[in-house]
mmCIF file with all atom_site columns, C-alpha atoms in Angstrom:
data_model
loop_
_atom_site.group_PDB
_atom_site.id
_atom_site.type_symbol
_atom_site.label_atom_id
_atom_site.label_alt_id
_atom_site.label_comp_id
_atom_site.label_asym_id
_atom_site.label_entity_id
_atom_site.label_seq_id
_atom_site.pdbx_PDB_ins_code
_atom_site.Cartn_x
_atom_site.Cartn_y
_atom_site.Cartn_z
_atom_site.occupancy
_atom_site.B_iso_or_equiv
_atom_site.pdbx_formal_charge
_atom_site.auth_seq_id
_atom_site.auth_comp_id
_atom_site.auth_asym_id
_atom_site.auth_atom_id
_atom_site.pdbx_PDB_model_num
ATOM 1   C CA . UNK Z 1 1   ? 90.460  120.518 80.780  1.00 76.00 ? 1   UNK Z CA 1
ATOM 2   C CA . UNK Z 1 2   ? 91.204  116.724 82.134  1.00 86.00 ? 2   UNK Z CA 1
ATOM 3   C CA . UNK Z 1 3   ? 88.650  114.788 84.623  1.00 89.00 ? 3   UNK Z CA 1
ATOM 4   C CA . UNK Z 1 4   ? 90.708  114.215 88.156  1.00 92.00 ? 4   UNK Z CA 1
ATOM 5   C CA . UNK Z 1 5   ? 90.787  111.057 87.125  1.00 91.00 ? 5   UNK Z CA 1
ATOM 6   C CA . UNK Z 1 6   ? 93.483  111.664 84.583  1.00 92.00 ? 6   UNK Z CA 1
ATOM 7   C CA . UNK Z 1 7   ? 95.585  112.596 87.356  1.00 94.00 ? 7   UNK Z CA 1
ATOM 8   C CA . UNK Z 1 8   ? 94.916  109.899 90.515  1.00 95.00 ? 8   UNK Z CA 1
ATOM 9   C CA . UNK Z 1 9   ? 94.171  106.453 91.481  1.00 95.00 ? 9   UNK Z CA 1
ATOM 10  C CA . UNK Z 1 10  ? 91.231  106.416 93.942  1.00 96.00 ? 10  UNK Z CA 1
ATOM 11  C CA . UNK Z 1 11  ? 90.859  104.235 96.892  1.00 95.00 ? 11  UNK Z CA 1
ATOM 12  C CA . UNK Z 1 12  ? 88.150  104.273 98.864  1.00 94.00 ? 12  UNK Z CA 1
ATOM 13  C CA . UNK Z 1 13  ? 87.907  102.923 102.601 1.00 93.00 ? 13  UNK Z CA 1
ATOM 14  C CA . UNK Z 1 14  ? 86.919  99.693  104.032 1.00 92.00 ? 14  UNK Z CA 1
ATOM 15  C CA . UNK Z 1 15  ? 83.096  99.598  104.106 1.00 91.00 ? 15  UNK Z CA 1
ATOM 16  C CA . UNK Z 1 16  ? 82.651  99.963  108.438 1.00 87.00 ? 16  UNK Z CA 1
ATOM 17  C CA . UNK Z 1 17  ? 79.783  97.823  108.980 1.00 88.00 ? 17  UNK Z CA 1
ATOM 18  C CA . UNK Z 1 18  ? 81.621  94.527  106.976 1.00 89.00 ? 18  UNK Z CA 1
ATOM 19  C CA . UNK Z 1 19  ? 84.590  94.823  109.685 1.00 88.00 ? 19  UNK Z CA 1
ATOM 20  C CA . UNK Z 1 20  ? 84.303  91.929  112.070 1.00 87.00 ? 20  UNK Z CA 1
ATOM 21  C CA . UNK Z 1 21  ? 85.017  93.694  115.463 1.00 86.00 ? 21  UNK Z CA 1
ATOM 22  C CA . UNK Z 1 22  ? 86.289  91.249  118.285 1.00 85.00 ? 22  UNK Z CA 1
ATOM 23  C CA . UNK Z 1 23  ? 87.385  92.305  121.959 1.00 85.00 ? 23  UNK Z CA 1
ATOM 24  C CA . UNK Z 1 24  ? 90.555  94.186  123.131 1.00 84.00 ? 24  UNK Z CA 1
ATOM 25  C CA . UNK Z 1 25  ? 93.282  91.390  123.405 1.00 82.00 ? 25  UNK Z CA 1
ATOM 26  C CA . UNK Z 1 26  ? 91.969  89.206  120.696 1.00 86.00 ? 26  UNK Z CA 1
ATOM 27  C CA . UNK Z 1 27  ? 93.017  91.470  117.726 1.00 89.00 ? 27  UNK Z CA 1
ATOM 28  C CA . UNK Z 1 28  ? 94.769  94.304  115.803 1.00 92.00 ? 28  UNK Z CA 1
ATOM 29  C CA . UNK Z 1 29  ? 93.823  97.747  117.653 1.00 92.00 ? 29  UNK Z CA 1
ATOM 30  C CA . UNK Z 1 30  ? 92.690  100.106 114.987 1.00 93.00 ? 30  UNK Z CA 1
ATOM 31  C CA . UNK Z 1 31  ? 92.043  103.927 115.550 1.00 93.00 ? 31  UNK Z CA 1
ATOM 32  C CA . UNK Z 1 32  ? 89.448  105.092 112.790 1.00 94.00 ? 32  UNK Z CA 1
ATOM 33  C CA . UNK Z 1 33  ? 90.371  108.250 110.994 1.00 95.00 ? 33  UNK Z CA 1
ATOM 34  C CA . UNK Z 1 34  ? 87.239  110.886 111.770 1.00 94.00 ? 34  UNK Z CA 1
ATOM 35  C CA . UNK Z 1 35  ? 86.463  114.724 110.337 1.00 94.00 ? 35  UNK Z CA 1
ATOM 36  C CA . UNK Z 1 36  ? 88.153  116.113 113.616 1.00 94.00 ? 36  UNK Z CA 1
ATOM 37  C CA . UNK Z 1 37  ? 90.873  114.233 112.249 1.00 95.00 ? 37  UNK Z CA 1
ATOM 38  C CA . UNK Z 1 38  ? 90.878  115.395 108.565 1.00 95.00 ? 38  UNK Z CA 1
ATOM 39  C CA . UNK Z 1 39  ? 90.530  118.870 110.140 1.00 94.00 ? 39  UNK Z CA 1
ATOM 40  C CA . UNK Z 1 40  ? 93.567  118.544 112.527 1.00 94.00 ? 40  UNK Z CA 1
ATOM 41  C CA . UNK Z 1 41  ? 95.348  117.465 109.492 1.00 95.00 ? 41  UNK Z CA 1
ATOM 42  C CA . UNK Z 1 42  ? 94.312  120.104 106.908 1.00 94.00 ? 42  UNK Z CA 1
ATOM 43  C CA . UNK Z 1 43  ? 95.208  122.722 109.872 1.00 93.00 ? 43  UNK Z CA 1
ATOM 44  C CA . UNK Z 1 44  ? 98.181  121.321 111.598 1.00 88.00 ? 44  UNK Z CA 1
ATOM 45  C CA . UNK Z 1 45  ? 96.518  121.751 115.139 1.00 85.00 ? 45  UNK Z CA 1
ATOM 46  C CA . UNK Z 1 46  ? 95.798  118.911 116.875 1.00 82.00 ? 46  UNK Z CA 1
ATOM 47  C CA . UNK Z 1 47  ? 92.481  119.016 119.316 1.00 76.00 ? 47  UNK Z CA 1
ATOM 48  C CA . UNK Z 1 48  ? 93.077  117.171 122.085 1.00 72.00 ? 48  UNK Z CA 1
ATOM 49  C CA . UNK Z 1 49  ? 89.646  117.145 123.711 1.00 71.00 ? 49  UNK Z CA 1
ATOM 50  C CA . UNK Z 1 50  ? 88.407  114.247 122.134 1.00 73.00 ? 50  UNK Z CA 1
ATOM 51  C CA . UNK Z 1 51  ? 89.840  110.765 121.315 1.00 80.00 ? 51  UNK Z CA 1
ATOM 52  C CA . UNK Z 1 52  ? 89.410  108.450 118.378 1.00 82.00 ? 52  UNK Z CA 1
ATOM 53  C CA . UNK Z 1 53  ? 86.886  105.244 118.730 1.00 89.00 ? 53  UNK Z CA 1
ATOM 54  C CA . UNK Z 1 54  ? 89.288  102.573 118.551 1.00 91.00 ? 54  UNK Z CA 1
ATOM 55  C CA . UNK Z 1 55  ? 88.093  99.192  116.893 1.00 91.00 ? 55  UNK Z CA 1
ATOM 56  C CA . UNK Z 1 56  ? 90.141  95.787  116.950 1.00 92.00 ? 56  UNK Z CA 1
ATOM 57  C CA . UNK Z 1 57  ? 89.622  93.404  114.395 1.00 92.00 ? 57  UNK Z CA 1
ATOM 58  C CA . UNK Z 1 58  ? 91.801  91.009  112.036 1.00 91.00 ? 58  UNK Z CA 1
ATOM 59  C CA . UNK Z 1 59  ? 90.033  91.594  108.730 1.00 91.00 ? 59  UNK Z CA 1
ATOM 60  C CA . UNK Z 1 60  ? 92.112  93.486  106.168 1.00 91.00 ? 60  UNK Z CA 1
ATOM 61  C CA . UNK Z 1 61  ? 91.365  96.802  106.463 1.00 94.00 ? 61  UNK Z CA 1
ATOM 62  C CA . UNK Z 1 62  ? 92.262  100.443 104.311 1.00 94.00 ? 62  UNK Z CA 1
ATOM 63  C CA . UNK Z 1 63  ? 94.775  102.385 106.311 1.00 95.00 ? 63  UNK Z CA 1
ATOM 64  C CA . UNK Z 1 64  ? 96.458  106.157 106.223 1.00 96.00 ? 64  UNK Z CA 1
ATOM 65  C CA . UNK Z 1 65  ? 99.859  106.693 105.781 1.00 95.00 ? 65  UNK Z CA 1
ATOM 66  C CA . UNK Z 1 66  ? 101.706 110.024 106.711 1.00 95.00 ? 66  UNK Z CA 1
ATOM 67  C CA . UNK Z 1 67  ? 101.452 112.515 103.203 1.00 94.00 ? 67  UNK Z CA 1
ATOM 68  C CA . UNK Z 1 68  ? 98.322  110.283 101.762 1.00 96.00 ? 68  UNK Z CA 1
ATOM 69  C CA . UNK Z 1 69  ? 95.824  112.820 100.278 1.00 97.00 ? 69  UNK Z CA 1
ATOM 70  C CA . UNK Z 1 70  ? 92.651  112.268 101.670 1.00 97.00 ? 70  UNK Z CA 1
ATOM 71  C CA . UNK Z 1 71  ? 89.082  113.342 100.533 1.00 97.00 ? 71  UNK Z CA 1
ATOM 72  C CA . UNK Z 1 72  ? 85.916  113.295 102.684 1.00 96.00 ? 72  UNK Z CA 1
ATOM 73  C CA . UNK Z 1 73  ? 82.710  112.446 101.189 1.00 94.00 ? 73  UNK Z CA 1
ATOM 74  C CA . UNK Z 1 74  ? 80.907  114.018 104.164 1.00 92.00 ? 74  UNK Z CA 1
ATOM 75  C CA . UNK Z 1 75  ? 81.997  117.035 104.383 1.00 92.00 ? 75  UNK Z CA 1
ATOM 76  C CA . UNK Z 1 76  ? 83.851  117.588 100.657 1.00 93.00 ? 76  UNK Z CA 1
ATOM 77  C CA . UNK Z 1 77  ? 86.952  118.600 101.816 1.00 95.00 ? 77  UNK Z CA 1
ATOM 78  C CA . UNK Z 1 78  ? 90.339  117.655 101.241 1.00 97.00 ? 78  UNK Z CA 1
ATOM 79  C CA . UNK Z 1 79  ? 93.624  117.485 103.414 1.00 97.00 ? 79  UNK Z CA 1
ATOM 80  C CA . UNK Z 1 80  ? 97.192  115.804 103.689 1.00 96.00 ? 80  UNK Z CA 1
ATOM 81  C CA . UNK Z 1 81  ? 97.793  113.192 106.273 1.00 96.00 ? 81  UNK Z CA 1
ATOM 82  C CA . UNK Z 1 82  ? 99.757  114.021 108.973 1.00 94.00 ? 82  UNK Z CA 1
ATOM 83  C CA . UNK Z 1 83  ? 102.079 111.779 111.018 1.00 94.00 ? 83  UNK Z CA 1
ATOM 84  C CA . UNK Z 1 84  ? 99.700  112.014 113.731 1.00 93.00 ? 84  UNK Z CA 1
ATOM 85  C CA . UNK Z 1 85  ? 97.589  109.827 111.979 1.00 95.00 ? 85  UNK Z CA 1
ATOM 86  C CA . UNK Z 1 86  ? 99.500  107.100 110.455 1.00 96.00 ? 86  UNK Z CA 1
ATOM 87  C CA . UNK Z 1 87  ? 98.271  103.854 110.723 1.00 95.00 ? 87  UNK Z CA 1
ATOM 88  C CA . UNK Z 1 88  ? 94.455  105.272 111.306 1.00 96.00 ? 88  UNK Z CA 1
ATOM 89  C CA . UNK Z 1 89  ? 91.525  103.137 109.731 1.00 95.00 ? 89  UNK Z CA 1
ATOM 90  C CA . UNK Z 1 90  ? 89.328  104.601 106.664 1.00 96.00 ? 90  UNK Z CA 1
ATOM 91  C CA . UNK Z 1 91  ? 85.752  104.002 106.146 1.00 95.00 ? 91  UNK Z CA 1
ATOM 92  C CA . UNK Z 1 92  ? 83.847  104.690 103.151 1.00 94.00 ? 92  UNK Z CA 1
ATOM 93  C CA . UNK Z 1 93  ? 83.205  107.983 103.745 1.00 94.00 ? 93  UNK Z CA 1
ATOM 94  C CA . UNK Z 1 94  ? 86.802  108.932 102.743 1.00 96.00 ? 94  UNK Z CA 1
ATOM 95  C CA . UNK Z 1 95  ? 88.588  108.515 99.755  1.00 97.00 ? 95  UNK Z CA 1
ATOM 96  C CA . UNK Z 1 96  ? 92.079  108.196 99.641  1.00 97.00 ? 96  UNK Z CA 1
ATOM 97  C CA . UNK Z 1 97  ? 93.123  109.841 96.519  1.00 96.00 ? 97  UNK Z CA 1
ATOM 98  C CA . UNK Z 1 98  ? 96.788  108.999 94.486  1.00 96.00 ? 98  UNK Z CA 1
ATOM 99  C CA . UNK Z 1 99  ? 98.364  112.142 92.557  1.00 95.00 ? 99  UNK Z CA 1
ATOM 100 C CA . UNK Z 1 100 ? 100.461 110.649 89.748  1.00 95.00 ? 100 UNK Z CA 1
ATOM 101 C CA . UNK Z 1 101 ? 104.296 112.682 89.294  1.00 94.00 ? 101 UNK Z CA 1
ATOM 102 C CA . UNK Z 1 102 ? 102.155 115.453 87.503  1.00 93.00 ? 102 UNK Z CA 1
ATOM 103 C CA . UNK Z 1 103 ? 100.118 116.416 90.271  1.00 95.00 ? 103 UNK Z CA 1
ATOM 104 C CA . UNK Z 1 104 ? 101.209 118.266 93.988  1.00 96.00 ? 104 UNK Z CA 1
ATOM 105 C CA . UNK Z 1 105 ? 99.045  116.569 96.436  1.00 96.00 ? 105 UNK Z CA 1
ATOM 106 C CA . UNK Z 1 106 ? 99.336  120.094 98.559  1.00 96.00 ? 106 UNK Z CA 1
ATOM 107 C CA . UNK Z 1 107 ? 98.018  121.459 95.390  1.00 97.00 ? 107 UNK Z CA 1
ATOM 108 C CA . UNK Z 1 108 ? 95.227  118.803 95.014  1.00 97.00 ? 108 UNK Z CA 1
ATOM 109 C CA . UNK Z 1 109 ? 94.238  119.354 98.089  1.00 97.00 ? 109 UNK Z CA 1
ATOM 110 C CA . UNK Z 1 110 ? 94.268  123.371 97.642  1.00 97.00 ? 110 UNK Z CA 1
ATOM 111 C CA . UNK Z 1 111 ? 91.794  122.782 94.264  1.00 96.00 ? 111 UNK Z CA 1
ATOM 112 C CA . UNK Z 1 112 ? 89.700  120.336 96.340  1.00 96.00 ? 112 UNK Z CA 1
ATOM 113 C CA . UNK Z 1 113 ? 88.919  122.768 98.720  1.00 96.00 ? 113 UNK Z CA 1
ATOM 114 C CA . UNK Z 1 114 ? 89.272  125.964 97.503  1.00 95.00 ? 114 UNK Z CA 1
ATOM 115 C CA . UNK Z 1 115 ? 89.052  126.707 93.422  1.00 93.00 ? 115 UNK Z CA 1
ATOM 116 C CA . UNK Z 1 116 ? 86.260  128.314 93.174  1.00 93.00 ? 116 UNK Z CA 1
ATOM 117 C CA . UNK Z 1 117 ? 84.878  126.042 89.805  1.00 92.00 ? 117 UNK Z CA 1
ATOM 118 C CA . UNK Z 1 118 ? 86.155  122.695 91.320  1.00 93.00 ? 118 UNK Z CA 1
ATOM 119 C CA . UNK Z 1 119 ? 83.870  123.913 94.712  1.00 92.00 ? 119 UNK Z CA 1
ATOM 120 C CA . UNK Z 1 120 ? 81.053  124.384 92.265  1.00 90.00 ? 120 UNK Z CA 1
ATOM 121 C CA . UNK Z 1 121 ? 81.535  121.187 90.397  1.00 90.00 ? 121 UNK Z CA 1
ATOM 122 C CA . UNK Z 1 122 ? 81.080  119.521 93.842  1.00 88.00 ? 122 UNK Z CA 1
ATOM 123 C CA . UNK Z 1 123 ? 77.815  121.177 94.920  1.00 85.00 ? 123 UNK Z CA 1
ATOM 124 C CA . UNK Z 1 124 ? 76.367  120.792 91.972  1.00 83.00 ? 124 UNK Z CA 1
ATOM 125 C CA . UNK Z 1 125 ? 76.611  116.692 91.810  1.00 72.00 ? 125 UNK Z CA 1
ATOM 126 C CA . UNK Z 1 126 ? 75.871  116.527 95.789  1.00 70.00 ? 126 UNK Z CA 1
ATOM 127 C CA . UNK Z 1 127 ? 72.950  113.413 96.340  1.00 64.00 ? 127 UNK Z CA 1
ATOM 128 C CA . UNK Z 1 128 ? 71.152  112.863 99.254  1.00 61.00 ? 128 UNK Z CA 1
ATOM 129 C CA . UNK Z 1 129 ? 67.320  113.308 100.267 1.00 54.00 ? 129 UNK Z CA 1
ATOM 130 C CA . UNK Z 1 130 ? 68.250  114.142 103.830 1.00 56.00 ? 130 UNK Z CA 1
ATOM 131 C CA . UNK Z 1 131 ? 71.803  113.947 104.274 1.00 60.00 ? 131 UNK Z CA 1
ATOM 132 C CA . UNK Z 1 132 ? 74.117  115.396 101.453 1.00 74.00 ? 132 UNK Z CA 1
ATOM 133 C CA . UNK Z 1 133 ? 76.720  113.170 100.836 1.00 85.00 ? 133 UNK Z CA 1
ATOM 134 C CA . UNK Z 1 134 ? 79.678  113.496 98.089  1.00 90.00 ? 134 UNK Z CA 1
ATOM 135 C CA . UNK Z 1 135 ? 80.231  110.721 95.446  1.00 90.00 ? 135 UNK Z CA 1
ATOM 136 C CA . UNK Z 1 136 ? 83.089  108.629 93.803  1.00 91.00 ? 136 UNK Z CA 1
ATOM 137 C CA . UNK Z 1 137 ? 81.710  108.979 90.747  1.00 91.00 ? 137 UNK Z CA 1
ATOM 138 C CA . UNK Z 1 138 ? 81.546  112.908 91.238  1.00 90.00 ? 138 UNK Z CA 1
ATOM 139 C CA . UNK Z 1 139 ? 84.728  113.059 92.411  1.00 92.00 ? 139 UNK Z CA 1
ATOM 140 C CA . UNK Z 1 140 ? 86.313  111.055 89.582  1.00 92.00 ? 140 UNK Z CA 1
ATOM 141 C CA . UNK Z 1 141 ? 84.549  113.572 87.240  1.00 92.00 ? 141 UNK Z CA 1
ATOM 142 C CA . UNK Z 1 142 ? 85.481  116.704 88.586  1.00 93.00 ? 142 UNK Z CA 1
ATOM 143 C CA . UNK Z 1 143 ? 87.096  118.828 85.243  1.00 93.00 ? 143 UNK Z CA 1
ATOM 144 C CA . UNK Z 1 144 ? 90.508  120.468 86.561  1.00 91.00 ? 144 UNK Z CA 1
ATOM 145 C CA . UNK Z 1 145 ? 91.736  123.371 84.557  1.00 85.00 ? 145 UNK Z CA 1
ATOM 146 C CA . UNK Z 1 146 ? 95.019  123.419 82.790  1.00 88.00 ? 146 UNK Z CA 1
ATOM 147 C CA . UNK Z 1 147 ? 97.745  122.500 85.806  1.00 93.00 ? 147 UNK Z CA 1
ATOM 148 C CA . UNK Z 1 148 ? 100.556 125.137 86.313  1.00 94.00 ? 148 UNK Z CA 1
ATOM 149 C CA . UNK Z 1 149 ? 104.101 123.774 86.411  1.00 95.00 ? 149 UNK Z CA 1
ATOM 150 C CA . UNK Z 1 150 ? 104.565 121.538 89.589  1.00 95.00 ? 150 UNK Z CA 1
ATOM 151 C CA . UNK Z 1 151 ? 106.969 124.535 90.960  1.00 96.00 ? 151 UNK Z CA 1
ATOM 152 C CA . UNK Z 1 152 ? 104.182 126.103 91.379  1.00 95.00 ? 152 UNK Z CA 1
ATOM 153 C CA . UNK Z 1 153 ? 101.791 123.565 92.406  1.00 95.00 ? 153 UNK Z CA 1
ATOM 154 C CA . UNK Z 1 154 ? 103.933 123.360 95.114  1.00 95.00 ? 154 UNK Z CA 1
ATOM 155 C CA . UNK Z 1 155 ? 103.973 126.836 96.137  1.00 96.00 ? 155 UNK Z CA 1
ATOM 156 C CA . UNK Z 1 156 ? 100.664 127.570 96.026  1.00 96.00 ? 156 UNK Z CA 1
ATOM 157 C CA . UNK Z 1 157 ? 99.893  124.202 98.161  1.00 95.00 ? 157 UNK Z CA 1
ATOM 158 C CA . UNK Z 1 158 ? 101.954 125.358 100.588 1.00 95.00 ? 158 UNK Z CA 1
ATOM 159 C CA . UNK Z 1 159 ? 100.791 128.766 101.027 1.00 96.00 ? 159 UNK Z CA 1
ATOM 160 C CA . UNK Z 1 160 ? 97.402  128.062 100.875 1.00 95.00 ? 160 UNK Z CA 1
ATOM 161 C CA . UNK Z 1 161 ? 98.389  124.778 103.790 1.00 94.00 ? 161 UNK Z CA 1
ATOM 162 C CA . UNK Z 1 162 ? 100.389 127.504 105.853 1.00 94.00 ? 162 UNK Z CA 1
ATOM 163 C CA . UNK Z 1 163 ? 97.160  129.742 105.192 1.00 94.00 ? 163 UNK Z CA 1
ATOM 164 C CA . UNK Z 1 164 ? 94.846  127.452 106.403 1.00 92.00 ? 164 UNK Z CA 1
ATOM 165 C CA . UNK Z 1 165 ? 96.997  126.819 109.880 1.00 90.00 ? 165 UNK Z CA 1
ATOM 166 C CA . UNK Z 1 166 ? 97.162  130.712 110.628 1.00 90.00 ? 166 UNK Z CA 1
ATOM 167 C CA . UNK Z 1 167 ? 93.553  131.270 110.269 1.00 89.00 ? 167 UNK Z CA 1
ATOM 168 C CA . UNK Z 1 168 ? 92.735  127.829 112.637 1.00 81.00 ? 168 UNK Z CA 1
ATOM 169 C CA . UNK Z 1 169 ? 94.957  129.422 114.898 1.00 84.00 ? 169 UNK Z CA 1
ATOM 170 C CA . UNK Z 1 170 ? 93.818  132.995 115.030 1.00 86.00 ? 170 UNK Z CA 1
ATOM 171 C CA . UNK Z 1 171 ? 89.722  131.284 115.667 1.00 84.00 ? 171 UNK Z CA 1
ATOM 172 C CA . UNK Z 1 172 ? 91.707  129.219 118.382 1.00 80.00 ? 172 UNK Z CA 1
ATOM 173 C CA . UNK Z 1 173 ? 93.296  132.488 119.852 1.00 83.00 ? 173 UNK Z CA 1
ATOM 174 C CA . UNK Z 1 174 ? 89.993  134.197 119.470 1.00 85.00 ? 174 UNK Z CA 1
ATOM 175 C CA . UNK Z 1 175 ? 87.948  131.482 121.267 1.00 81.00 ? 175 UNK Z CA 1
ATOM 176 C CA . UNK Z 1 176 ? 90.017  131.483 124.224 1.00 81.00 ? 176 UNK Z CA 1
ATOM 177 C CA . UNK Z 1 177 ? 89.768  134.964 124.517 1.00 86.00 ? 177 UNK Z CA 1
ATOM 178 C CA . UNK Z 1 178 ? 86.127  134.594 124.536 1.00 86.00 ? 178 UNK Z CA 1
ATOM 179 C CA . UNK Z 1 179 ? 85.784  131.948 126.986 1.00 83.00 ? 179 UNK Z CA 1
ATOM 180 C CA . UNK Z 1 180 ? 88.505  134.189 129.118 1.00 83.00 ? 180 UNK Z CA 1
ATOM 181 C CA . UNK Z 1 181 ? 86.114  137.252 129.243 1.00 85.00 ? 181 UNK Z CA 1
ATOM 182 C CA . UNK Z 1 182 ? 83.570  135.878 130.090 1.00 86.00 ? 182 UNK Z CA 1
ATOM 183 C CA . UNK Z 1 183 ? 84.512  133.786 132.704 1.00 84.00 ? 183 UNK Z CA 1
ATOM 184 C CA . UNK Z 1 184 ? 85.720  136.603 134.411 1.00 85.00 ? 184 UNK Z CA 1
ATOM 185 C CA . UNK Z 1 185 ? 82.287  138.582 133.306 1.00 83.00 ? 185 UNK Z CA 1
ATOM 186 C CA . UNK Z 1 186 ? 81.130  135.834 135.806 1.00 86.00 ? 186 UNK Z CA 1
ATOM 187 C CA . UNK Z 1 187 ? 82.986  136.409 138.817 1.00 82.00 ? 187 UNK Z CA 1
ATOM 188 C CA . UNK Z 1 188 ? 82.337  140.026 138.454 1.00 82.00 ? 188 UNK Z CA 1
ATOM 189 C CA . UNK Z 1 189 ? 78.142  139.063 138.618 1.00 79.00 ? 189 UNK Z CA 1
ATOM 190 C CA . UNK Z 1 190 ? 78.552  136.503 141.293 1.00 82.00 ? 190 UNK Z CA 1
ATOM 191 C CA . UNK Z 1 191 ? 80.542  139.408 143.455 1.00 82.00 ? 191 UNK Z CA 1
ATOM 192 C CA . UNK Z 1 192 ? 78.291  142.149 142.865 1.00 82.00 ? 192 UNK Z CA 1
ATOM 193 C CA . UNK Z 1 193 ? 75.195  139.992 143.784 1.00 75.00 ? 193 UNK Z CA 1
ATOM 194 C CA . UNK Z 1 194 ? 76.143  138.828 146.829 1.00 64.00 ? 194 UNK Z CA 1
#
């Protein structure tokens, strides 16, 4: 067994309340990279309801690139970044995480969020008195078990990515069912007690 950081280079985000924010017009625009967004990403589905805070500044800032790995220290999860999101701004509560040639980031991800002793490994080191929060140092520690040929890295990345998207999309399906029954449970009421 090898630490993760055997594997990656780690780069964490730009630390949000050292950006110098300035008005519209007077600098770079800069849409900042949320969990809706590492959760549209890890399921392929984008949610339109709700927009991005947009921030314009001309420090130097940590951006996302299309097919980064990302890690959230919020919420401990894991996904690939989508083209949707290129260009978004990082804060330190992400981690943008490096797999060298022996390491599938689809994989990564898939270990990240769902091998059952990684999961562990990351509960057990969570700190917080009243909001849990995930560390660098915890993340850089976490002990991966001997890595299967990258063939199969690969594969198992993608099924568990293509996974992932079918179950978002059966809650979505299921949701909208809901909210379809039961608005027309409410026409039926307002009929019957008029």
């Amino acid at each position: 067994m090898y630490e993760l950081k055997k594997y990656v280079r780690f780069m964490s985000g730009s630390p949000q309340f050292r950006i110098v924010e300035l008005s519209r017009g007077q600098a770079k625009e800069y849409e900042m990279y949320s969990q809706k967004d590492l959760i549209e990403d890890l399921t392929g589905i984008e949610d339109n309801c709700e927009t991005s805070k947009k921030i314009y500044t001309n420090d130097i800032v940590s951006t996302l690139d299309a097919g980064d790995t990302v890690f959230s220290l919020i919420s401990g999860y894991a996904c690939v970044v989508g083209e949707a999101h290129k260009g978004f701004l990082y804060t330190q509560n992400y981690i943008k995480i490096c797999p060298n040639e022996n390491l599938d980031p689809s994989f990564l991800v898939y270990l990240l969020n769902q091998d059952r002793k990684v999961r562990k490994q990351l509960r057990s080191g969570l700190q917080g008195s009243s909001v849990l929060k995930y560390t660098l140092k915890q993340l850089r520690e976490i002990r991966l078990p001997s890595l299967p040929a990258l063939e199969i890295q690969r594969g198992i990345g993608e099924v568990y990515l293509k996974q992932t998207r079918v179950e978002a999309l059966k809650k979505r399906r299921a949701e909208e069912e809901k909210l379809f029954i039961f608005s027309r449970l409410e026409e039926i009421y307002e009929r019957t007690c008029i």
